[in-house]
mmCIF file of C-alpha atoms in Angstrom:
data_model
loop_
_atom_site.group_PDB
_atom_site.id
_atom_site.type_symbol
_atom_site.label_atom_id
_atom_site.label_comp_id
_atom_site.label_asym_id
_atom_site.label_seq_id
_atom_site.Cartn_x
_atom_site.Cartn_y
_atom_site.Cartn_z
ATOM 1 C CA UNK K 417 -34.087 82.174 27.599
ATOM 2 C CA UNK K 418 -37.459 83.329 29.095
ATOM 3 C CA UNK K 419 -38.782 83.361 25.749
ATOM 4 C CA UNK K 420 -37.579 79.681 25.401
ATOM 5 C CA UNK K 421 -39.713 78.812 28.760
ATOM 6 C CA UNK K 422 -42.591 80.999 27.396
ATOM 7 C CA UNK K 423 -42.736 78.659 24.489
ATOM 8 C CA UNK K 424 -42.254 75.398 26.332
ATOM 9 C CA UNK K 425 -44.986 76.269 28.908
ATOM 10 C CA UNK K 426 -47.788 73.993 28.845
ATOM 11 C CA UNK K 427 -45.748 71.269 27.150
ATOM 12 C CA UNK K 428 -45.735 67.704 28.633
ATOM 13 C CA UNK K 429 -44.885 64.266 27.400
ATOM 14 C CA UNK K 430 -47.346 62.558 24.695
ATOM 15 C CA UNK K 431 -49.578 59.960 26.961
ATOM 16 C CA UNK K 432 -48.124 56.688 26.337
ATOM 17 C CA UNK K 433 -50.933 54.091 25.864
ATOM 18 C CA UNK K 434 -49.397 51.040 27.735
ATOM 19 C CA UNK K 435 -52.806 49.951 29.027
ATOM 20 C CA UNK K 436 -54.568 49.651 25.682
ATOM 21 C CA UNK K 437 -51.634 47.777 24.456
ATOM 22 C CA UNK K 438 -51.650 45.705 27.724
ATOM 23 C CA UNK K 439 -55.472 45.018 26.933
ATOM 24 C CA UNK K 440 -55.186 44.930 23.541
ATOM 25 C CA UNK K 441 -52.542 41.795 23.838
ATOM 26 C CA UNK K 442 -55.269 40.064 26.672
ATOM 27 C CA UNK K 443 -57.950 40.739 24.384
ATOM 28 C CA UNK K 444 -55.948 38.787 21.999
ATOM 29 C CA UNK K 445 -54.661 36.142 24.198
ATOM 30 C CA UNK K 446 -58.296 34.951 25.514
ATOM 31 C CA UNK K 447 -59.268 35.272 21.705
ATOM 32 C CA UNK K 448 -56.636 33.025 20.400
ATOM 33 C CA UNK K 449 -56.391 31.002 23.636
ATOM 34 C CA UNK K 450 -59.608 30.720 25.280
ATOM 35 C CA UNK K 451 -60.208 27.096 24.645
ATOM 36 C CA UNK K 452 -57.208 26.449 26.011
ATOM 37 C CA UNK K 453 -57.130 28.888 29.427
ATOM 38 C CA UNK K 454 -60.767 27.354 29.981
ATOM 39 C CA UNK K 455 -59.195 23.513 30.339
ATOM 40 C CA UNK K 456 -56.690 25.302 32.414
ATOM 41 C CA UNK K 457 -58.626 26.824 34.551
ATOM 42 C CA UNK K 458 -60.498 23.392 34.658
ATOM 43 C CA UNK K 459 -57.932 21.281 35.528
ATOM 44 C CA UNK K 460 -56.569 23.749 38.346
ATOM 45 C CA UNK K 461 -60.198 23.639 40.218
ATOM 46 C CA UNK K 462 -60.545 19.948 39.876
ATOM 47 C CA UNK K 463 -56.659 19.826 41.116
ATOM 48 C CA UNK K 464 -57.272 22.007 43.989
ATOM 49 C CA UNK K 465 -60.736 20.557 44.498
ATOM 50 C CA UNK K 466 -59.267 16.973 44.934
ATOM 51 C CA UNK K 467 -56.414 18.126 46.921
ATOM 52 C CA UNK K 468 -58.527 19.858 49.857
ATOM 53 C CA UNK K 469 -61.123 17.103 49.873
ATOM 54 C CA UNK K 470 -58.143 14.005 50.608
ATOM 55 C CA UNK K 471 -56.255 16.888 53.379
ATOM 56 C CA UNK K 472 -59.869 17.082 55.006
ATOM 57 C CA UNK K 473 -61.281 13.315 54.402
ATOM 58 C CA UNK K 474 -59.883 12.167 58.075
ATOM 59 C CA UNK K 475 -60.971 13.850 61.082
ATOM 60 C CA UNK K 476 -59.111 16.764 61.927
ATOM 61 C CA UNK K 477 -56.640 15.546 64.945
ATOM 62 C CA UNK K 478 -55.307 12.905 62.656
ATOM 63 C CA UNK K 479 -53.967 15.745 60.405
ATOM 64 C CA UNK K 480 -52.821 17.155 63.430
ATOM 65 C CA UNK K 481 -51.123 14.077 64.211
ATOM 66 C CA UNK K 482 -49.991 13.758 60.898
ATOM 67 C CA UNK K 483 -48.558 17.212 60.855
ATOM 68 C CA UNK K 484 -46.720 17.318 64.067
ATOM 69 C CA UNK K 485 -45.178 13.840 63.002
ATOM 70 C CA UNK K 486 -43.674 15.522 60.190
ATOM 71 C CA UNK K 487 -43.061 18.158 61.856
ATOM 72 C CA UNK K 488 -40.893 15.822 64.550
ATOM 73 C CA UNK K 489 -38.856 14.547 61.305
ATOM 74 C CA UNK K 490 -37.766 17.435 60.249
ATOM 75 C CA UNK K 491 -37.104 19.305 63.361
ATOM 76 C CA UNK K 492 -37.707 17.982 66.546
ATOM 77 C CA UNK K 493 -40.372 17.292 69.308
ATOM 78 C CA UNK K 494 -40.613 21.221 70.563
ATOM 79 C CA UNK K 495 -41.835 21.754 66.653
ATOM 80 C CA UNK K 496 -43.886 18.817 67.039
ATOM 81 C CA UNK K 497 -45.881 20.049 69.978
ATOM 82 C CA UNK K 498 -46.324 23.637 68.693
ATOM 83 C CA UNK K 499 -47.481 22.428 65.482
ATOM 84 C CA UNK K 500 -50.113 20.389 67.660
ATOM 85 C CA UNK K 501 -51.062 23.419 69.548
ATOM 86 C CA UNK K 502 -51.327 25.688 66.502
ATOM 87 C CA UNK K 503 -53.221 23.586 64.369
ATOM 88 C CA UNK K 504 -55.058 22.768 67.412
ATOM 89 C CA UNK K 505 -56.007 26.418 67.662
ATOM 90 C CA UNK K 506 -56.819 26.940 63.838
ATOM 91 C CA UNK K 507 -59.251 24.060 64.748
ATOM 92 C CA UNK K 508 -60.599 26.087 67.323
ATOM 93 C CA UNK K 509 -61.377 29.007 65.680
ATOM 94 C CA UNK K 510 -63.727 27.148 62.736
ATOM 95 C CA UNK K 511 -60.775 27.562 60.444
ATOM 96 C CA UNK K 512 -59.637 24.362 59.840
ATOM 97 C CA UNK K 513 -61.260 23.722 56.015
ATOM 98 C CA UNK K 514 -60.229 26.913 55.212
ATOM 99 C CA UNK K 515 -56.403 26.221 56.166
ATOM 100 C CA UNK K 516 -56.359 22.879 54.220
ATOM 101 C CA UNK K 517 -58.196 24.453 51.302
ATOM 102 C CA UNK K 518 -55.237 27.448 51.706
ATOM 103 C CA UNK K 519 -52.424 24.665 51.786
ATOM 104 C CA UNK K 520 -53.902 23.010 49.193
ATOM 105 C CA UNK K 521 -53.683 26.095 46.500
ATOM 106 C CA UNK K 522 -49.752 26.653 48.210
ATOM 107 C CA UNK K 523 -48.790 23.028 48.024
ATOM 108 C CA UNK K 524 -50.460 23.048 43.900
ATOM 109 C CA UNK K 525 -48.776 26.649 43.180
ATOM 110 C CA UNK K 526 -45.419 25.856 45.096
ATOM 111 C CA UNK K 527 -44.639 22.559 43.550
ATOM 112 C CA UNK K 528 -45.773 24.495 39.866
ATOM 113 C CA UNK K 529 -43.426 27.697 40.928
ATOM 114 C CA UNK K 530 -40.237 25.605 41.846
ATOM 115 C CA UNK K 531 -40.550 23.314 38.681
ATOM 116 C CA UNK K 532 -40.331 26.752 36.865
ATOM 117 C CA UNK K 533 -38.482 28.653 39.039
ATOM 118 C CA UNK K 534 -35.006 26.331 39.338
ATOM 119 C CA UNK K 535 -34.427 24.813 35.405
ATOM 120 C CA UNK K 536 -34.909 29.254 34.697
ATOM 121 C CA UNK K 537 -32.011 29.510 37.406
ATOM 122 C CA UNK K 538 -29.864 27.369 36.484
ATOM 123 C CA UNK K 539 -29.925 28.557 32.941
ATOM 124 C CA UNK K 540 -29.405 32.084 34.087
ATOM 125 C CA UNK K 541 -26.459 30.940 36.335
ATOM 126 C CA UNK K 542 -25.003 29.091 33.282
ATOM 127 C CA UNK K 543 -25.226 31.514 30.548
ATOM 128 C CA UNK K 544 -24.443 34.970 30.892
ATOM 129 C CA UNK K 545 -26.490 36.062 27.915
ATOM 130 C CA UNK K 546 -29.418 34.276 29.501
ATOM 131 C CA UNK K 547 -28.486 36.000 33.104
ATOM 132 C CA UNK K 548 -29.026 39.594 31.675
ATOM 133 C CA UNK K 549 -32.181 38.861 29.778
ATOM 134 C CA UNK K 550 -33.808 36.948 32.973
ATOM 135 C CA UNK K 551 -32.185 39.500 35.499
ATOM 136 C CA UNK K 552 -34.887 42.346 34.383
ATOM 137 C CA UNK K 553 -37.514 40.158 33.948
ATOM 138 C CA UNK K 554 -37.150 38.984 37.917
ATOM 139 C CA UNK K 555 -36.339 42.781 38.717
ATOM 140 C CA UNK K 556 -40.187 43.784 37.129
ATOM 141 C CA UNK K 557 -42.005 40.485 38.465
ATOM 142 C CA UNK K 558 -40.760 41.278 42.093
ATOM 143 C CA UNK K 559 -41.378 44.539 41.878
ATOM 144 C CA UNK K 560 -44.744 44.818 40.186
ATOM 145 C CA UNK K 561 -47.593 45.095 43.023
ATOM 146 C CA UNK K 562 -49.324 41.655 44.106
ATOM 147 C CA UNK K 563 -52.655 43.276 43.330
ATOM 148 C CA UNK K 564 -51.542 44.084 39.808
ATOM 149 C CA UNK K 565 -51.174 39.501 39.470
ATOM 150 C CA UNK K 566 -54.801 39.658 39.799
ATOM 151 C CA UNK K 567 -55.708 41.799 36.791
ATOM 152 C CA UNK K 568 -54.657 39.157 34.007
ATOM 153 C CA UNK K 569 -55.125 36.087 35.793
ATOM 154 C CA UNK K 570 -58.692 37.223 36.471
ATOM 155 C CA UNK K 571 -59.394 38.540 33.002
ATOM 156 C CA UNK K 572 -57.754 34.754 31.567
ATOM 157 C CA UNK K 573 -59.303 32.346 33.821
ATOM 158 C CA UNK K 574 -62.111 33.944 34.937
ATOM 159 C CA UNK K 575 -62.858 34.221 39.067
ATOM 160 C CA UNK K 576 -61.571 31.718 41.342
ATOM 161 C CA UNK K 577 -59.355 28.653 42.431
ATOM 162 C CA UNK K 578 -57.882 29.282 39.148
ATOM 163 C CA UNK K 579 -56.986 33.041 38.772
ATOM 164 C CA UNK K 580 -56.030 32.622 42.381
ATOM 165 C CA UNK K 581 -53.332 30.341 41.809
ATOM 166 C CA UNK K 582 -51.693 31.305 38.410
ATOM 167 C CA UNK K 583 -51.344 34.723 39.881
ATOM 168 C CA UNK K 584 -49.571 33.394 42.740
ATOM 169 C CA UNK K 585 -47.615 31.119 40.686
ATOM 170 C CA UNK K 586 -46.543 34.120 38.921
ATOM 171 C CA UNK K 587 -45.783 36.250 41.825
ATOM 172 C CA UNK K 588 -43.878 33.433 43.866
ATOM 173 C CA UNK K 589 -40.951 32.235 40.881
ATOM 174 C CA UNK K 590 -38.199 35.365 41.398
ATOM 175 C CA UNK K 591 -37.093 34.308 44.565
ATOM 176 C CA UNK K 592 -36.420 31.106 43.165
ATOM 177 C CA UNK K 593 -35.059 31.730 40.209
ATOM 178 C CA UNK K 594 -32.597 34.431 41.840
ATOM 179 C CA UNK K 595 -31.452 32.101 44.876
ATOM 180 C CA UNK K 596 -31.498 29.241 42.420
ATOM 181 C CA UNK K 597 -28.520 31.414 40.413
ATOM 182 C CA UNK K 598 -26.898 32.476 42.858
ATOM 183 C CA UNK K 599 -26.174 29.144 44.919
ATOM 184 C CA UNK K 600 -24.977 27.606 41.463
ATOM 185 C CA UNK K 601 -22.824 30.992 40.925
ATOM 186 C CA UNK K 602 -21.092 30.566 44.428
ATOM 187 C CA UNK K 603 -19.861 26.978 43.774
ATOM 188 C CA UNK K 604 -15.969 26.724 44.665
ATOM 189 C CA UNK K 605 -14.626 26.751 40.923
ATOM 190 C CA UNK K 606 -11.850 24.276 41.799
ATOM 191 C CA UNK K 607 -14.613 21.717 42.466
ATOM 192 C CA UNK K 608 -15.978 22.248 38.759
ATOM 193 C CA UNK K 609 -12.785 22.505 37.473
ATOM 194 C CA UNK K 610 -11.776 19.102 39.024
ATOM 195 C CA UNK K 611 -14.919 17.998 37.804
ATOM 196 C CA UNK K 612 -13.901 18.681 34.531
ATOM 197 C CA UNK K 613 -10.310 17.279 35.143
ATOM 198 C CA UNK K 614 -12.094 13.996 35.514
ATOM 199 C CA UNK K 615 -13.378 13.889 32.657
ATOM 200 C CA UNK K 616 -17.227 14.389 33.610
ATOM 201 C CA UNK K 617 -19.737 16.115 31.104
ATOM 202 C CA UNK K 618 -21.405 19.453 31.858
ATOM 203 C CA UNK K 619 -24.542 17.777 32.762
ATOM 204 C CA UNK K 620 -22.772 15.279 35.749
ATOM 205 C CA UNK K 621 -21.246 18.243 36.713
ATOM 206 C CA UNK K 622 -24.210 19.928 37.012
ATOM 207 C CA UNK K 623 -26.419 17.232 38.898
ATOM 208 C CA UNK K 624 -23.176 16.127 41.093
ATOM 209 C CA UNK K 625 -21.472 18.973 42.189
ATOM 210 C CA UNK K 626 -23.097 22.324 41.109
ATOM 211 C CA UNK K 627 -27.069 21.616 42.214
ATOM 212 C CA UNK K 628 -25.952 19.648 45.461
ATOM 213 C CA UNK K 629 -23.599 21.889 46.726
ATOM 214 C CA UNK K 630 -26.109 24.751 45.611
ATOM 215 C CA UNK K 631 -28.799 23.536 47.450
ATOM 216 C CA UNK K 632 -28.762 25.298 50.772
ATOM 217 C CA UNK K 633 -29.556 28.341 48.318
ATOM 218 C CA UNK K 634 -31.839 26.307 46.518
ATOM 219 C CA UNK K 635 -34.062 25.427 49.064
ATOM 220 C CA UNK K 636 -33.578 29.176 50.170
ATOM 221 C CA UNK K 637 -35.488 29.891 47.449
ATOM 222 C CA UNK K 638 -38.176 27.428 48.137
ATOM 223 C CA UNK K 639 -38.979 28.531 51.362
ATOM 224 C CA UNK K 640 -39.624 31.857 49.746
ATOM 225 C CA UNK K 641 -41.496 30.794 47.064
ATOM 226 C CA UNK K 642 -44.120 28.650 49.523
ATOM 227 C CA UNK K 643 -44.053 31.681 51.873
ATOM 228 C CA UNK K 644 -44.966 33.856 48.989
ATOM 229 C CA UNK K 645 -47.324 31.754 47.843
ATOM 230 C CA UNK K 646 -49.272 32.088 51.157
ATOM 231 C CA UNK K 647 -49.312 35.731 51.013
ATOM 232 C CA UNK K 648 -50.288 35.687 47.748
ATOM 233 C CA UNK K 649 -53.549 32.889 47.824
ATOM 234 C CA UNK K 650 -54.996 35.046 50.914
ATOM 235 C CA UNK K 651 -54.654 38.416 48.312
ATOM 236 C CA UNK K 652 -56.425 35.857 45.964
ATOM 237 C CA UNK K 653 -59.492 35.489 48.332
ATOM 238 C CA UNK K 654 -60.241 38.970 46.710
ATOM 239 C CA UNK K 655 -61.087 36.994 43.014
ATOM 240 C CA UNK K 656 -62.682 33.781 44.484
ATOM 241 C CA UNK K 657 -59.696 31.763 45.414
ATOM 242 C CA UNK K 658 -61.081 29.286 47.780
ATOM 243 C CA UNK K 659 -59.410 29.139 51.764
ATOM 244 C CA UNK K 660 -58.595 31.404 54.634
ATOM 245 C CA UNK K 661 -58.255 34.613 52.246
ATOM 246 C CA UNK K 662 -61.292 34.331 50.976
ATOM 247 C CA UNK K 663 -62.796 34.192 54.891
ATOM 248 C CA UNK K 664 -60.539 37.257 55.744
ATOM 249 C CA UNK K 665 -62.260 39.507 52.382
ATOM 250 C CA UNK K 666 -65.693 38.171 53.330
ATOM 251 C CA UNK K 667 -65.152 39.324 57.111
ATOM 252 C CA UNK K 668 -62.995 42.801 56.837
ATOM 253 C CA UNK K 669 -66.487 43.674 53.693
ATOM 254 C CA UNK K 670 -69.025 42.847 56.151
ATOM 255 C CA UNK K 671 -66.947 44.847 58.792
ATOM 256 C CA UNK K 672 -66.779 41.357 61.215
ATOM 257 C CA UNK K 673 -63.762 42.313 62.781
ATOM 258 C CA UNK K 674 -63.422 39.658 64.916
ATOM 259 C CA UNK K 675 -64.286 37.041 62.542
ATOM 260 C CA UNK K 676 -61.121 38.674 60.316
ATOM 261 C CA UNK K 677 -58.875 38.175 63.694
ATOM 262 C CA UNK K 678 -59.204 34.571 63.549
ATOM 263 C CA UNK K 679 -59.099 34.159 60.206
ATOM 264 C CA UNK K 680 -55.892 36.523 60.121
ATOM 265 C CA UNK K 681 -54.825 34.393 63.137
ATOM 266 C CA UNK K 682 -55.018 30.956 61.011
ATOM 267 C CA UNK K 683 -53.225 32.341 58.053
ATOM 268 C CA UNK K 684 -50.112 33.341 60.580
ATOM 269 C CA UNK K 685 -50.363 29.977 62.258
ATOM 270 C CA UNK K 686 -50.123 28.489 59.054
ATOM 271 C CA UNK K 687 -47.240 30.639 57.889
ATOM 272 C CA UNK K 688 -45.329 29.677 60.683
ATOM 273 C CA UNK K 689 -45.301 26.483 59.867
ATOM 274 C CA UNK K 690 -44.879 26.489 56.380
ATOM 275 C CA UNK K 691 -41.726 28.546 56.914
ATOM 276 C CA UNK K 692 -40.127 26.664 59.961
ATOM 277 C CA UNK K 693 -40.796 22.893 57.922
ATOM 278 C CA UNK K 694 -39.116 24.510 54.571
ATOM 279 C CA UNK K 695 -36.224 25.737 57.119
ATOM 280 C CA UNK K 696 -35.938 22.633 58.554
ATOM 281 C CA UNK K 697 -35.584 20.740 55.305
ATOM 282 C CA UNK K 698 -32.870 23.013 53.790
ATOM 283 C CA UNK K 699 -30.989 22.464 57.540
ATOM 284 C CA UNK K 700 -31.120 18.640 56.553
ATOM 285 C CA UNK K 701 -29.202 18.757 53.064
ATOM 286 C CA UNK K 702 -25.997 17.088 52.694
ATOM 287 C CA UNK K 703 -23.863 20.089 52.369
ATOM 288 C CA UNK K 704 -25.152 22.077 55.745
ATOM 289 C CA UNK K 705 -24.794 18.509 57.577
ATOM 290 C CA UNK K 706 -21.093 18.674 56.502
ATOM 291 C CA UNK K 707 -20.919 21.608 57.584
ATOM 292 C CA UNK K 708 -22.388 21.446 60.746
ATOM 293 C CA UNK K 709 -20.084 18.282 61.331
ATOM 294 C CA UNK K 710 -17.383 20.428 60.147
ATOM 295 C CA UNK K 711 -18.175 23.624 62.784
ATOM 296 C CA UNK K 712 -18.808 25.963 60.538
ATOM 297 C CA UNK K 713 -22.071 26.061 60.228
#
């Protein structure tokens, strides 16, 4: 036995090159593809670009009238008022273009993640085979680091509004794509089944009774994928991305600590509201009125 040990001393595993294959395939990705990551990463600036520019074309206190009106819709006039006062305050603290410029690359990358995010769910909650490829998939996208998004993104598109929001398109989808499953997954069978009675074809049973009475999960996952979003665009000030993270890396390098405060303080203002509006809206979908009418919710 100790001679066994003596022999195996010194032994390890062979180094498995997963980062030259992992640059290898970028290497051959930007060959291939360059023409058409540069249009991408084109169209996403000009997007973004045009975006800001129309949410800071009026003075500022008309978007905060405009916000705390929406804000009234969807939940009242004490989330009207506080979204006055916050945005208010990001106004006060010279962080107002930054905020809008921030909202504009969540609002771009949310809309992008949920058009992904949801048709991937509901495939995953409808085919079992496709459920235990996607499963994984979600398991290593949630669990890779955010700063790891960066690496590709940057080394496809180059620094900027662009890299900035693919990799938090990227990061944003599993939350999506897992609530997306699992809402469809906890629909009563005897509703599909009398669905089925009836006579109605997958797809009407689908877009009548599975997605609506799924989407209190569904928009679950939305507000996580915009609240991810956030968290990942400020990361994204690190490779250019344009807004309130980009503010926060330029203050916390030159060591303006108090400069970072603000900023910091504007990106939590705005997170706030982001993630109360997206509440809100889930609160107003047909199936959590019922239920609210009904007591148990």
């Amino acid at each position: 036995m100790r001679e066994l040990f003596s022999a195996a001393e010194g032994w390890q595993v062979p180094r498995i090159p997963v980062g030259e294959w992992f640059e290898a395939v970028l290497d051959w990705l930007e060959t291939t593809l360059g023409d058409v990551f540069d249009g991408l990463d084109t169209a996403i600036k000009e997007s973004v670009a045009w975006l800001s520019e129309l949410l800071q074309w009026p003075p500022s206190w008309v978007m905060f009238i405009v916000f705390a009106l929406l804000a009234l819709w969807v939940r009242g006039w004490k989330f009207g008022l506080a979204t006055l006062i916050g945005f208010a305050v990001i106004d006060g603290l010279n962080a107002f273009d930054g905020a809008m410029e921030t909202l504009s690359i969540v609002l771009i990358a949310g809309i992008v993640a949920i058009l992904i995010a949801i048709p991937i769910g509901i495939l995953a909650a409808r085919s079992q085979v496709a459920s235990r490829i996607i499963k994984p998939v979600m398991d290593f996208m949630q669990t890779l680091p955010q700063f790891i998004y960066l690496i590709p993104a940057v080394s496809l598109f180059s620094v900027g509004a662009g890299a900035g929001l693919v990799a938090t398109v990227a990061f944003s989808i599993p939350p999506g794509v897992r609530l997306t499953e699992l809402g469809i997954r906890q629909v009563d069978k005897e509703m599909v089944e009398a669905g089925e009675a009836f006579g109605s074809p997958p797809r009407k049973i689908l877009t009548g009774i599975q997605i609506p009475l799924a989407m209190p999960s569904i928009m679950a996952g939305v507000n996580q994928i915009i609240m991810l979003s956030l968290s990942m665009v400020v990361i994204g000030g690190m490779v250019g991305a344009p807004g309130l993270g980009a503010s926060v890396f330029e203050a916390v390098t030159r060591l303006q600590l108090g400069a970072g405060f603000e900023y910091g303080l504007g990106v939590v203002i705005l997170a706030i509201y982001l993630d109360r509006f997206t509440s809100a809206l889930a609160a107003r979908s047909a199936v959590n009125r019922a239920r609210r009418l009904a007591g148990t919710a």
